Short mmCIF file of C-alpha atoms in Angstrom, two decimals:
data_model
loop_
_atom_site.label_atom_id
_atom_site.label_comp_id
_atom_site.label_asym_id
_atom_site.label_seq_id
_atom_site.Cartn_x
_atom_site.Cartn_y
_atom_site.Cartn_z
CA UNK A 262 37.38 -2.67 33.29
CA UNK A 263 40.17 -0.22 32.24
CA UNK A 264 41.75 0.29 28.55
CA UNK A 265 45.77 -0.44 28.28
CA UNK A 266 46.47 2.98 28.53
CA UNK A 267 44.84 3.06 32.62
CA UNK A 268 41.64 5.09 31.05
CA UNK A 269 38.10 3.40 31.56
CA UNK A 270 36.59 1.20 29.27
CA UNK A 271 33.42 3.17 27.64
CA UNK A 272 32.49 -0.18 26.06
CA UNK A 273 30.96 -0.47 22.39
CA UNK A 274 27.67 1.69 21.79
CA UNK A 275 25.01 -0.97 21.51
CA UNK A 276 23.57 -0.89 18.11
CA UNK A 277 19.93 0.44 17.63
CA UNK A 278 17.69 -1.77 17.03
CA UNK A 279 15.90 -2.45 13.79
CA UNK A 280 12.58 -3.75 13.05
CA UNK A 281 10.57 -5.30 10.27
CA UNK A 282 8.06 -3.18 8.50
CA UNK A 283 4.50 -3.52 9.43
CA UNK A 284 3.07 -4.10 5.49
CA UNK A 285 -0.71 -3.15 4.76
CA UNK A 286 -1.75 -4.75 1.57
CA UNK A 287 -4.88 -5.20 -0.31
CA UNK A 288 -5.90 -8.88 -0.53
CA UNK A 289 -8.70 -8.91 -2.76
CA UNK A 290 -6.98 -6.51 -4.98
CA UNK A 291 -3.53 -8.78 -5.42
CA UNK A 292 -6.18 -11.95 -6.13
CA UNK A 293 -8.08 -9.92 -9.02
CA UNK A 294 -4.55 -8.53 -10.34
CA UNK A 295 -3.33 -12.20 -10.56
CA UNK A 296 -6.51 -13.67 -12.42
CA UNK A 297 -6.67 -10.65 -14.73
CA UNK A 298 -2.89 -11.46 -15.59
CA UNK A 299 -3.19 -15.05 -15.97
CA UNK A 300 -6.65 -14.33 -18.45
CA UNK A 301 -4.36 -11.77 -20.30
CA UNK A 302 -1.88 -14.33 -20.71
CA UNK A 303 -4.03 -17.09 -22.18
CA UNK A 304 -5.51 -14.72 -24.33
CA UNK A 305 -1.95 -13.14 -25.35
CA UNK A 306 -0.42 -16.33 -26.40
CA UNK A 307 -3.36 -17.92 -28.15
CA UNK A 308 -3.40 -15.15 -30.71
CA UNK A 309 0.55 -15.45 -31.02
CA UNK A 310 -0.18 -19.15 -31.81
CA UNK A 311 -2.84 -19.49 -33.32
CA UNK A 312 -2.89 -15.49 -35.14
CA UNK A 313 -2.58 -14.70 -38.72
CA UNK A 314 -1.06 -11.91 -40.76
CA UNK A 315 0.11 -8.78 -37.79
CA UNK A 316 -2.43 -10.19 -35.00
CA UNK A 317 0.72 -11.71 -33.18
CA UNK A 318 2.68 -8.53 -33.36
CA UNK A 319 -0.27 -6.79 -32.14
CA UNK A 320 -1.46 -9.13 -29.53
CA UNK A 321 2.60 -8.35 -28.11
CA UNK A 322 2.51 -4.94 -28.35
CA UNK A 323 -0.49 -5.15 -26.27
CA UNK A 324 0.82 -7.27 -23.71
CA UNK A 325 2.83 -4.45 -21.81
CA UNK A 326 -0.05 -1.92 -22.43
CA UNK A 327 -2.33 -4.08 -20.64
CA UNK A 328 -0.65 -6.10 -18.16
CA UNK A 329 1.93 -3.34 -15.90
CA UNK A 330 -1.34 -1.07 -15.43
CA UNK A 331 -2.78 -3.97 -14.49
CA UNK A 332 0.25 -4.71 -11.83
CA UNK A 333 0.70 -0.86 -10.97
CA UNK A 334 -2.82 -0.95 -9.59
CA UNK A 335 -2.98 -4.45 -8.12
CA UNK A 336 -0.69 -5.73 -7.01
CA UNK A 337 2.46 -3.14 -6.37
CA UNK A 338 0.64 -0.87 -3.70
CA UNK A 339 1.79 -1.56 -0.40
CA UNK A 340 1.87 0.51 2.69
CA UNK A 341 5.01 0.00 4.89
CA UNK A 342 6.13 1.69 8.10
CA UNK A 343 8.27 1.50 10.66
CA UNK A 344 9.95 3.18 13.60
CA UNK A 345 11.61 5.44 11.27
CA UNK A 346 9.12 6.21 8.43
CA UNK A 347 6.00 5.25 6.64
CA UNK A 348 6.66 4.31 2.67
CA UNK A 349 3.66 4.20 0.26
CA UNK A 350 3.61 2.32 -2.65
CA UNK A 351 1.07 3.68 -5.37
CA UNK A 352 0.51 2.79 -8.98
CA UNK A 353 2.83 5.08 -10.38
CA UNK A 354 4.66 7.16 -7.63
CA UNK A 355 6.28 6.04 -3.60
CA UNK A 356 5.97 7.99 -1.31
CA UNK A 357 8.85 7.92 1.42
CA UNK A 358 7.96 10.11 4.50
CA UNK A 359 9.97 9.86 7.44
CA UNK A 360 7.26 10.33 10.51
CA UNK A 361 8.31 13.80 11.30
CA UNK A 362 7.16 14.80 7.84
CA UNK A 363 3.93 13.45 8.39
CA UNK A 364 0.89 16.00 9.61
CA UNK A 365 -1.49 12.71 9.76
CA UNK A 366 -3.23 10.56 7.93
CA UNK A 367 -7.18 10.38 7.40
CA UNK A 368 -9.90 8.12 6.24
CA UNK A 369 -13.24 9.58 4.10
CA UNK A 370 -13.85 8.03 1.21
CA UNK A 371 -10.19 7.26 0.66
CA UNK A 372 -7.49 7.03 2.47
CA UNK A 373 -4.81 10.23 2.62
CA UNK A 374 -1.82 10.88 3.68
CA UNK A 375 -0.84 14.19 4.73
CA UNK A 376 2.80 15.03 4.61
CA UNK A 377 5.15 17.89 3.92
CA UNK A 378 2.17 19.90 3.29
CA UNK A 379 1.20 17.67 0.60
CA UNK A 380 -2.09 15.59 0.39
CA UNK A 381 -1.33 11.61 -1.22
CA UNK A 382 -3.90 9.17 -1.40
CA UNK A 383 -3.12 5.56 -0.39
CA UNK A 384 -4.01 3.00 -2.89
CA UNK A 385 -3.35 0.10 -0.97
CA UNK A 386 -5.62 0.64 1.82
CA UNK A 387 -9.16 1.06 -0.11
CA UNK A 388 -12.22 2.50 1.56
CA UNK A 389 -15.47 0.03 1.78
CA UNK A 390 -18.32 2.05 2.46
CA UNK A 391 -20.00 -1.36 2.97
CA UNK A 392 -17.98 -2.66 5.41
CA UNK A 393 -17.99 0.49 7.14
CA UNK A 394 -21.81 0.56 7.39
CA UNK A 395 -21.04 -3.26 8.70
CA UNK A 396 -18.69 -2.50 11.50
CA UNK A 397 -20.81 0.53 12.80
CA UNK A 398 -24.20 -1.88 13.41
CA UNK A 399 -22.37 -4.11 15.06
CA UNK A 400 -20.45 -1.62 17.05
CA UNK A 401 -24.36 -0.23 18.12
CA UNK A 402 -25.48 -3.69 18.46
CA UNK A 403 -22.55 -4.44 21.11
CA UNK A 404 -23.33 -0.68 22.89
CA UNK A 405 -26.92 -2.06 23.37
CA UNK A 406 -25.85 -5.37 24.60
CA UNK A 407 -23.53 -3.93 26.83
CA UNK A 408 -25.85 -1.07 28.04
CA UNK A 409 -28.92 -3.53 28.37
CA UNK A 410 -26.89 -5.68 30.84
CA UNK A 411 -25.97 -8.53 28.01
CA UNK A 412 -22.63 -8.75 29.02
CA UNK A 413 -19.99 -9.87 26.15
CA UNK A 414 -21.02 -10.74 22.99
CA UNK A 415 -18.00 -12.25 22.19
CA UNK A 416 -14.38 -13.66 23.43
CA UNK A 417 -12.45 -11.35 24.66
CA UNK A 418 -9.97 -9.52 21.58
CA UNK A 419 -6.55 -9.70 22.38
CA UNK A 420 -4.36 -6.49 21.80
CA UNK A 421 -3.15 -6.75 17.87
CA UNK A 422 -6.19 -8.71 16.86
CA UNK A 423 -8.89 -7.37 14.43
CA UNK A 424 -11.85 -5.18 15.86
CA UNK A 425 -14.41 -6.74 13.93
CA UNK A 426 -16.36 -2.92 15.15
CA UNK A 427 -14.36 -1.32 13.11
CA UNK A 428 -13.68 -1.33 8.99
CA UNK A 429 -10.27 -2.47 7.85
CA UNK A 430 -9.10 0.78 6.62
CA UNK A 431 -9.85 2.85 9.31
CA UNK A 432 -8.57 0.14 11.83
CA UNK A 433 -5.01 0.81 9.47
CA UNK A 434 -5.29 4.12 9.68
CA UNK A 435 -6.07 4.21 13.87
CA UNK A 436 -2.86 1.89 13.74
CA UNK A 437 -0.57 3.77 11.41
CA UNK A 438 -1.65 7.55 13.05
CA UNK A 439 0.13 5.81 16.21
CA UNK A 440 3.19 4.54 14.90
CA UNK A 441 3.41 8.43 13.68
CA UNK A 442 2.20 10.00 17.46
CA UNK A 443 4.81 7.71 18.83
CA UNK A 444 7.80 8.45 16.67
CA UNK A 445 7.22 11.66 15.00
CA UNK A 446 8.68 13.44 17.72
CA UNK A 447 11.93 11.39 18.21
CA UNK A 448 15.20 11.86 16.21
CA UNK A 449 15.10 8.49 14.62
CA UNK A 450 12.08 10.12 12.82
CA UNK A 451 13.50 12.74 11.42
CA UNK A 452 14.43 13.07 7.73
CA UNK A 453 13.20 14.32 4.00
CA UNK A 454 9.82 13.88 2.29
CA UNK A 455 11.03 11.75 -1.13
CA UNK A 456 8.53 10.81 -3.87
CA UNK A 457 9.92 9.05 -7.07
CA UNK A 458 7.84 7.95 -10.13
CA UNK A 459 7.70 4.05 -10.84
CA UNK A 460 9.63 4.57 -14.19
CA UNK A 461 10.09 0.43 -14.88
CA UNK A 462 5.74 0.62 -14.94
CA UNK A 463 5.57 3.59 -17.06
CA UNK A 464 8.40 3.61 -19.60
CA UNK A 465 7.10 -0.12 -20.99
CA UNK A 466 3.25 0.47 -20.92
CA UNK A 467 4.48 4.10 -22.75
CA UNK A 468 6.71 2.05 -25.43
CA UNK A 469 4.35 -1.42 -25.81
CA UNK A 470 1.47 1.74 -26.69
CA UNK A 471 3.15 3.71 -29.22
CA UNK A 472 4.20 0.18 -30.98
CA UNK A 473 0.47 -1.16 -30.90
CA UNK A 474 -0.55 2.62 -32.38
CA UNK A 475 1.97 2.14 -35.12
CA UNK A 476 1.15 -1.78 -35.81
CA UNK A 477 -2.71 -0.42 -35.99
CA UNK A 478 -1.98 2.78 -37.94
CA UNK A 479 -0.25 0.08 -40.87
CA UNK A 480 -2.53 -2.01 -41.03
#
């Protein structure tokens, strides 16, 4: 196929493609934010309601004081990543590191990530010692089976599903170290370490505090 001008057609450049981010979120941690929020909340508007004299003030002043700390470490961290970078969400501060940034990412008795020369934990991805201790007896339990002839313990895992060997975090960790092998290299990749403080959690906890101080100091 030829332009108008007799010249061949080079065709449109396909776009790249684009894919979703793979989240990492902790469950148990968004459940306990939500109930501590929704106690908060009874508690909060009872006194409004049924307070006397600057209890109402102060149970509002509280309100902010208590309940975005109680969001910033519940239920706003969030790992995402994709082909192009991995983006944590902490309490107070994201962390946006494109994969050639990244030096690695490592699981002790939290879970870091090592970028631009920089150490950042990961608050979304908590370490259970417990669970740990969990997935490596059943890990030597299936090591003896397999060694003592047993044969499969189990139904064969299909690629993507959970190792039930293996604790949650480092399983994340195993999963987001290859998204990084795979794609630091490559020019999509490529790009600037950002981190930016979460200003809309700290600025209100910051200004509910200094008005429950003040409603406190007069009375």
């Amino acid at each position: 196929m030829t332009e108008s001008d007799g010249t061949p057609d080079q065709g449109t450049a396909a776009p790249e493609p684009t894919y979703a981010d793979r989240v990492h979120r902790s469950v148990p941690g968004i459940i306990s934010g939500v109930l501590l929020l929704a106690v908060a909340a009874w508690l909060i508007i009872d006194a409004v309601l049924n307070g006397t004299g600057r209890t109402p003030w102060i149970a509002l002043a509280a309100a902010p004081v208590f309940a975005f700390p109680v969001i910033a470490y519940t239920i706003r961290p969030a790992v995402l990543a994709n082909e192009r970078r991995i983006l944590v969400r902490n309490p107070l501060r994201t962390i946006d590191a494109p994969w050639a940034t990244v030096e690695g990412l490592r699981a002790g008795y939290s879970v870091e990530l090592l970028a631009g020369g920089r150490k950042y934990q990961i608050w979304a991805v908590p370490v259970s010692l417990r669970q740990r201790k969990r997935a490596n007896r059943r890990a030597e339990r299936a090591a003896t089976t397999a060694l003592t002839g047993g044969g499969s313990t189990g139904s064969k895992r299909r690629p993507g599903d959970p190792d039930p060997n293996r604790a949650w975090s480092d399983q994340v960790v195993d999963s987001l170290q290859e998204m990084r092998d795979l794609n630091a290299g490559k020019p999509h990749g490529a790009g600037e370490l950002k981190t930016t403080w979460c200003w809309w959690i700290i600025a209100p906890t910051v200004a509910g505090l200094i008005a429950l101080v003040t409603l406190i100091a007069v009375t």
